[in-house]
Amino acid sequence: MKQLRPAVLAGIFAVAGVLSWAGARLWNAYGTLPGVPLAAPIVLGVIAAILFATALSMRSRLKAQRERRPEAKGVEPLMAARAVVFGQASALVAALVSGAYGGVGVFLLTNALDVPARRDQAWYAGFSVLAGAAVIAAALFLEHVLKLPEDDDTPESPARA
């Protein structure tokens, strides 16, 4: 499994932001732009909290296992793999969703702040971007915690005579 690269996540965020900003401009020109739901930053925040709690739990269990404590509860490899996959998937989706809400938020900030409802939508979009960044940070932390150590089993080169 390859490790997530922040540059890829930033690229997804940027492309989604530009496309959603252009889509918001087009949609607003031909009708009423749909609103940013209040639940968006809440759901992203809950996912970030779950990822962070999982990372802290796994880190403490791995530390207890390394220290060979008798009461240590080990980490099953399949559970660790599932946690990493959940974290990577969450980070990719959060980058996409945050970019989309970021683009809509930029559109609302530049065009529609005179309407109070649109101002609230801009706040929701901004909080969604922050919550998405928290999901990405928690996912990268989880991935760091569960990263396997490097193998030192490389064969030695034969000694020269």
PDB file of C-alpha atoms in Angstrom:
ATOM      1  CA  MET A   1       0.000   0.000   0.000  1.00  0.00           C
ATOM      2  CA  LYS A   2       1.435   3.350  -0.958  1.00  0.00           C
ATOM      3  CA  GLN A   3       1.585   6.252   1.441  1.00  0.00           C
ATOM      4  CA  LEU A   4      -0.579   9.310   0.782  1.00  0.00           C
ATOM      5  CA  ARG A   5       1.259  12.306  -0.586  1.00  0.00           C
ATOM      6  CA  PRO A   6       0.135  15.760   0.531  1.00  0.00           C
ATOM      7  CA  ALA A   7       0.869  17.132  -2.949  1.00  0.00           C
ATOM      8  CA  VAL A   8      -1.724  14.789  -4.471  1.00  0.00           C
ATOM      9  CA  LEU A   9      -4.289  15.867  -1.878  1.00  0.00           C
ATOM     10  CA  ALA A  10      -3.502  19.536  -2.559  1.00  0.00           C
ATOM     11  CA  GLY A  11      -3.922  18.934  -6.289  1.00  0.00           C
ATOM     12  CA  ILE A  12      -7.314  17.283  -5.760  1.00  0.00           C
ATOM     13  CA  PHE A  13      -8.341  20.189  -3.542  1.00  0.00           C
ATOM     14  CA  ALA A  14      -7.260  22.782  -6.118  1.00  0.00           C
ATOM     15  CA  VAL A  15      -8.909  21.095  -9.105  1.00  0.00           C
ATOM     16  CA  ALA A  16     -12.153  20.554  -7.191  1.00  0.00           C
ATOM     17  CA  GLY A  17     -12.080  24.163  -6.002  1.00  0.00           C
ATOM     18  CA  VAL A  18     -11.640  25.621  -9.479  1.00  0.00           C
ATOM     19  CA  LEU A  19     -14.314  23.362 -10.976  1.00  0.00           C
ATOM     20  CA  SER A  20     -16.831  24.099  -8.218  1.00  0.00           C
ATOM     21  CA  TRP A  21     -16.154  27.845  -8.437  1.00  0.00           C
ATOM     22  CA  ALA A  22     -16.815  27.742 -12.199  1.00  0.00           C
ATOM     23  CA  GLY A  23     -19.859  25.544 -11.656  1.00  0.00           C
ATOM     24  CA  ALA A  24     -21.215  27.916  -9.010  1.00  0.00           C
ATOM     25  CA  ARG A  25     -20.819  30.884 -11.366  1.00  0.00           C
ATOM     26  CA  LEU A  26     -22.609  29.022 -14.156  1.00  0.00           C
ATOM     27  CA  TRP A  27     -25.351  27.722 -11.888  1.00  0.00           C
ATOM     28  CA  ASN A  28     -25.957  31.166 -10.382  1.00  0.00           C
ATOM     29  CA  ALA A  29     -26.216  32.693 -13.863  1.00  0.00           C
ATOM     30  CA  TYR A  30     -28.980  30.269 -14.868  1.00  0.00           C
ATOM     31  CA  GLY A  31     -30.809  29.851 -11.591  1.00  0.00           C
ATOM     32  CA  THR A  32     -30.457  29.759  -7.853  1.00  0.00           C
ATOM     33  CA  LEU A  33     -27.285  28.253  -6.448  1.00  0.00           C
ATOM     34  CA  PRO A  34     -28.019  25.449  -3.949  1.00  0.00           C
ATOM     35  CA  GLY A  35     -26.916  26.161  -0.419  1.00  0.00           C
ATOM     36  CA  VAL A  36     -24.086  24.688   1.594  1.00  0.00           C
ATOM     37  CA  PRO A  37     -25.625  22.416   4.237  1.00  0.00           C
ATOM     38  CA  LEU A  38     -24.927  23.068   7.890  1.00  0.00           C
ATOM     39  CA  ALA A  39     -24.249  19.350   8.306  1.00  0.00           C
ATOM     40  CA  ALA A  40     -21.185  19.441   6.021  1.00  0.00           C
ATOM     41  CA  PRO A  41     -18.665  20.784   8.565  1.00  0.00           C
ATOM     42  CA  ILE A  42     -20.279  18.730  11.338  1.00  0.00           C
ATOM     43  CA  VAL A  43     -19.928  15.434   9.450  1.00  0.00           C
ATOM     44  CA  LEU A  44     -16.356  16.222   8.426  1.00  0.00           C
ATOM     45  CA  GLY A  45     -15.525  17.145  12.025  1.00  0.00           C
ATOM     46  CA  VAL A  46     -16.951  13.851  13.303  1.00  0.00           C
ATOM     47  CA  ILE A  47     -14.886  11.904  10.765  1.00  0.00           C
ATOM     48  CA  ALA A  48     -11.763  13.824  11.814  1.00  0.00           C
ATOM     49  CA  ALA A  49     -12.457  13.044  15.479  1.00  0.00           C
ATOM     50  CA  ILE A  50     -12.932   9.331  14.716  1.00  0.00           C
ATOM     51  CA  LEU A  51      -9.689   9.189  12.736  1.00  0.00           C
ATOM     52  CA  PHE A  52      -7.767  11.035  15.450  1.00  0.00           C
ATOM     53  CA  ALA A  53      -9.179   8.816  18.219  1.00  0.00           C
ATOM     54  CA  THR A  54      -8.298   5.715  16.205  1.00  0.00           C
ATOM     55  CA  ALA A  55      -4.745   6.975  15.695  1.00  0.00           C
ATOM     56  CA  LEU A  56      -4.296   7.696  19.403  1.00  0.00           C
ATOM     57  CA  SER A  57      -5.702   4.298  20.350  1.00  0.00           C
ATOM     58  CA  MET A  58      -3.485   2.456  17.888  1.00  0.00           C
ATOM     59  CA  ARG A  59      -0.436   4.440  18.975  1.00  0.00           C
ATOM     60  CA  SER A  60      -0.927   3.610  22.645  1.00  0.00           C
ATOM     61  CA  ARG A  61      -1.574  -0.073  21.872  1.00  0.00           C
ATOM     62  CA  LEU A  62       1.540  -0.296  19.694  1.00  0.00           C
ATOM     63  CA  LYS A  63       3.627   1.454  22.360  1.00  0.00           C
ATOM     64  CA  ALA A  64       2.415  -0.980  25.025  1.00  0.00           C
ATOM     65  CA  GLN A  65       3.161  -3.868  22.703  1.00  0.00           C
ATOM     66  CA  ARG A  66       6.705  -2.590  21.994  1.00  0.00           C
ATOM     67  CA  GLU A  67       7.363  -2.183  25.709  1.00  0.00           C
ATOM     68  CA  ARG A  68       6.152  -5.773  26.219  1.00  0.00           C
ATOM     69  CA  ARG A  69       3.697  -4.874  28.945  1.00  0.00           C
ATOM     70  CA  PRO A  70       1.855  -7.972  30.201  1.00  0.00           C
ATOM     71  CA  GLU A  71      -1.588  -6.341  29.886  1.00  0.00           C
ATOM     72  CA  ALA A  72      -0.850  -5.041  26.360  1.00  0.00           C
ATOM     73  CA  LYS A  73      -3.599  -5.637  23.859  1.00  0.00           C
ATOM     74  CA  GLY A  74      -1.989  -6.163  20.460  1.00  0.00           C
ATOM     75  CA  VAL A  75      -3.008  -4.662  17.164  1.00  0.00           C
ATOM     76  CA  GLU A  76      -4.245  -7.156  14.617  1.00  0.00           C
ATOM     77  CA  PRO A  77      -2.659  -6.606  11.194  1.00  0.00           C
ATOM     78  CA  LEU A  78      -6.011  -6.751   9.399  1.00  0.00           C
ATOM     79  CA  MET A  79      -7.489  -4.148  11.748  1.00  0.00           C
ATOM     80  CA  ALA A  80      -4.484  -1.887  11.171  1.00  0.00           C
ATOM     81  CA  ALA A  81      -4.798  -2.308   7.397  1.00  0.00           C
ATOM     82  CA  ARG A  82      -8.500  -1.444   7.536  1.00  0.00           C
ATOM     83  CA  ALA A  83      -7.760   1.646   9.612  1.00  0.00           C
ATOM     84  CA  VAL A  84      -5.149   2.820   7.095  1.00  0.00           C
ATOM     85  CA  VAL A  85      -7.518   2.241   4.167  1.00  0.00           C
ATOM     86  CA  PHE A  86     -10.278   4.141   6.003  1.00  0.00           C
ATOM     87  CA  GLY A  87      -7.874   6.998   6.669  1.00  0.00           C
ATOM     88  CA  GLN A  88      -6.646   7.180   3.080  1.00  0.00           C
ATOM     89  CA  ALA A  89     -10.156   7.045   1.655  1.00  0.00           C
ATOM     90  CA  SER A  90     -11.316   9.707   4.110  1.00  0.00           C
ATOM     91  CA  ALA A  91      -8.401  11.977   3.190  1.00  0.00           C
ATOM     92  CA  LEU A  92      -9.083  11.660  -0.546  1.00  0.00           C
ATOM     93  CA  VAL A  93     -12.800  12.342  -0.147  1.00  0.00           C
ATOM     94  CA  ALA A  94     -12.130  15.199   2.279  1.00  0.00           C
ATOM     95  CA  ALA A  95      -9.765  16.823  -0.220  1.00  0.00           C
ATOM     96  CA  LEU A  96     -12.427  16.592  -2.922  1.00  0.00           C
ATOM     97  CA  VAL A  97     -15.286  17.816  -0.728  1.00  0.00           C
ATOM     98  CA  SER A  98     -13.205  20.594   0.838  1.00  0.00           C
ATOM     99  CA  GLY A  99     -12.163  21.786  -2.598  1.00  0.00           C
ATOM    100  CA  ALA A 100     -15.768  21.819  -3.752  1.00  0.00           C
ATOM    101  CA  TYR A 101     -16.951  23.775  -0.721  1.00  0.00           C
ATOM    102  CA  GLY A 102     -13.909  26.029  -0.988  1.00  0.00           C
ATOM    103  CA  GLY A 103     -14.779  26.929  -4.581  1.00  0.00           C
ATOM    104  CA  VAL A 104     -18.391  27.653  -3.665  1.00  0.00           C
ATOM    105  CA  GLY A 105     -17.185  29.663  -0.669  1.00  0.00           C
ATOM    106  CA  VAL A 106     -14.900  31.780  -2.848  1.00  0.00           C
ATOM    107  CA  PHE A 107     -17.786  32.421  -5.226  1.00  0.00           C
ATOM    108  CA  LEU A 108     -20.041  33.442  -2.333  1.00  0.00           C
ATOM    109  CA  LEU A 109     -17.356  35.702  -0.852  1.00  0.00           C
ATOM    110  CA  THR A 110     -16.801  37.517  -4.138  1.00  0.00           C
ATOM    111  CA  ASN A 111     -20.406  37.849  -5.316  1.00  0.00           C
ATOM    112  CA  ALA A 112     -23.092  37.402  -2.720  1.00  0.00           C
ATOM    113  CA  LEU A 113     -22.140  38.748   0.689  1.00  0.00           C
ATOM    114  CA  ASP A 114     -24.876  41.390   0.662  1.00  0.00           C
ATOM    115  CA  VAL A 115     -27.547  38.707   1.246  1.00  0.00           C
ATOM    116  CA  PRO A 116     -27.519  37.431   4.879  1.00  0.00           C
ATOM    117  CA  ALA A 117     -28.397  33.856   3.871  1.00  0.00           C
ATOM    118  CA  ARG A 118     -25.478  33.793   1.418  1.00  0.00           C
ATOM    119  CA  ARG A 119     -23.161  35.130   4.119  1.00  0.00           C
ATOM    120  CA  ASP A 120     -24.145  32.181   6.338  1.00  0.00           C
ATOM    121  CA  GLN A 121     -23.508  29.841   3.409  1.00  0.00           C
ATOM    122  CA  ALA A 122     -20.020  31.322   3.033  1.00  0.00           C
ATOM    123  CA  TRP A 123     -19.354  30.643   6.738  1.00  0.00           C
ATOM    124  CA  TYR A 124     -20.543  27.035   6.370  1.00  0.00           C
ATOM    125  CA  ALA A 125     -18.306  26.590   3.340  1.00  0.00           C
ATOM    126  CA  GLY A 126     -15.312  27.997   5.229  1.00  0.00           C
ATOM    127  CA  PHE A 127     -15.922  25.724   8.207  1.00  0.00           C
ATOM    128  CA  SER A 128     -16.266  22.783   5.809  1.00  0.00           C
ATOM    129  CA  VAL A 129     -12.838  23.543   4.363  1.00  0.00           C
ATOM    130  CA  LEU A 130     -11.337  23.703   7.874  1.00  0.00           C
ATOM    131  CA  ALA A 131     -13.028  20.459   8.897  1.00  0.00           C
ATOM    132  CA  GLY A 132     -11.796  18.809   5.693  1.00  0.00           C
ATOM    133  CA  ALA A 133      -8.257  19.915   6.513  1.00  0.00           C
ATOM    134  CA  ALA A 134      -8.708  18.346   9.960  1.00  0.00           C
ATOM    135  CA  VAL A 135      -9.767  15.062   8.321  1.00  0.00           C
ATOM    136  CA  ILE A 136      -6.677  15.126   6.114  1.00  0.00           C
ATOM    137  CA  ALA A 137      -4.391  15.890   9.070  1.00  0.00           C
ATOM    138  CA  ALA A 138      -5.933  13.108  11.178  1.00  0.00           C
ATOM    139  CA  ALA A 139      -5.660  10.635   8.290  1.00  0.00           C
ATOM    140  CA  LEU A 140      -1.996  11.475   7.732  1.00  0.00           C
ATOM    141  CA  PHE A 141      -1.352  11.116  11.473  1.00  0.00           C
ATOM    142  CA  LEU A 142      -3.080   7.709  11.489  1.00  0.00           C
ATOM    143  CA  GLU A 143      -1.015   6.629   8.514  1.00  0.00           C
ATOM    144  CA  HIS A 144       2.158   7.779  10.297  1.00  0.00           C
ATOM    145  CA  VAL A 145       1.251   5.858  13.449  1.00  0.00           C
ATOM    146  CA  LEU A 146       0.607   2.633  11.539  1.00  0.00           C
ATOM    147  CA  LYS A 147       3.596   2.858   9.216  1.00  0.00           C
ATOM    148  CA  LEU A 148       5.663  -0.298   9.280  1.00  0.00           C
ATOM    149  CA  PRO A 149       9.317   0.025  10.251  1.00  0.00           C
ATOM    150  CA  GLU A 150      11.910  -0.312   7.522  1.00  0.00           C
ATOM    151  CA  ASP A 151      13.292  -3.811   6.943  1.00  0.00           C
ATOM    152  CA  ASP A 152      16.889  -4.350   7.996  1.00  0.00           C
ATOM    153  CA  ASP A 153      17.028  -7.779   6.348  1.00  0.00           C
ATOM    154  CA  THR A 154      19.005  -6.642   3.320  1.00  0.00           C
ATOM    155  CA  PRO A 155      21.621  -9.206   2.372  1.00  0.00           C
ATOM    156  CA  GLU A 156      25.194  -8.155   2.939  1.00  0.00           C
ATOM    157  CA  SER A 157      27.520  -7.977  -0.039  1.00  0.00           C
ATOM    158  CA  PRO A 158      30.120 -10.733  -0.102  1.00  0.00           C
ATOM    159  CA  ALA A 159      33.423  -9.790   1.488  1.00  0.00           C
ATOM    160  CA  ARG A 160      36.259  -9.140  -0.895  1.00  0.00           C
ATOM    161  CA  ALA A 161      39.450 -11.102  -0.505  1.00  0.00           C
TER     162      ALA A 161
END
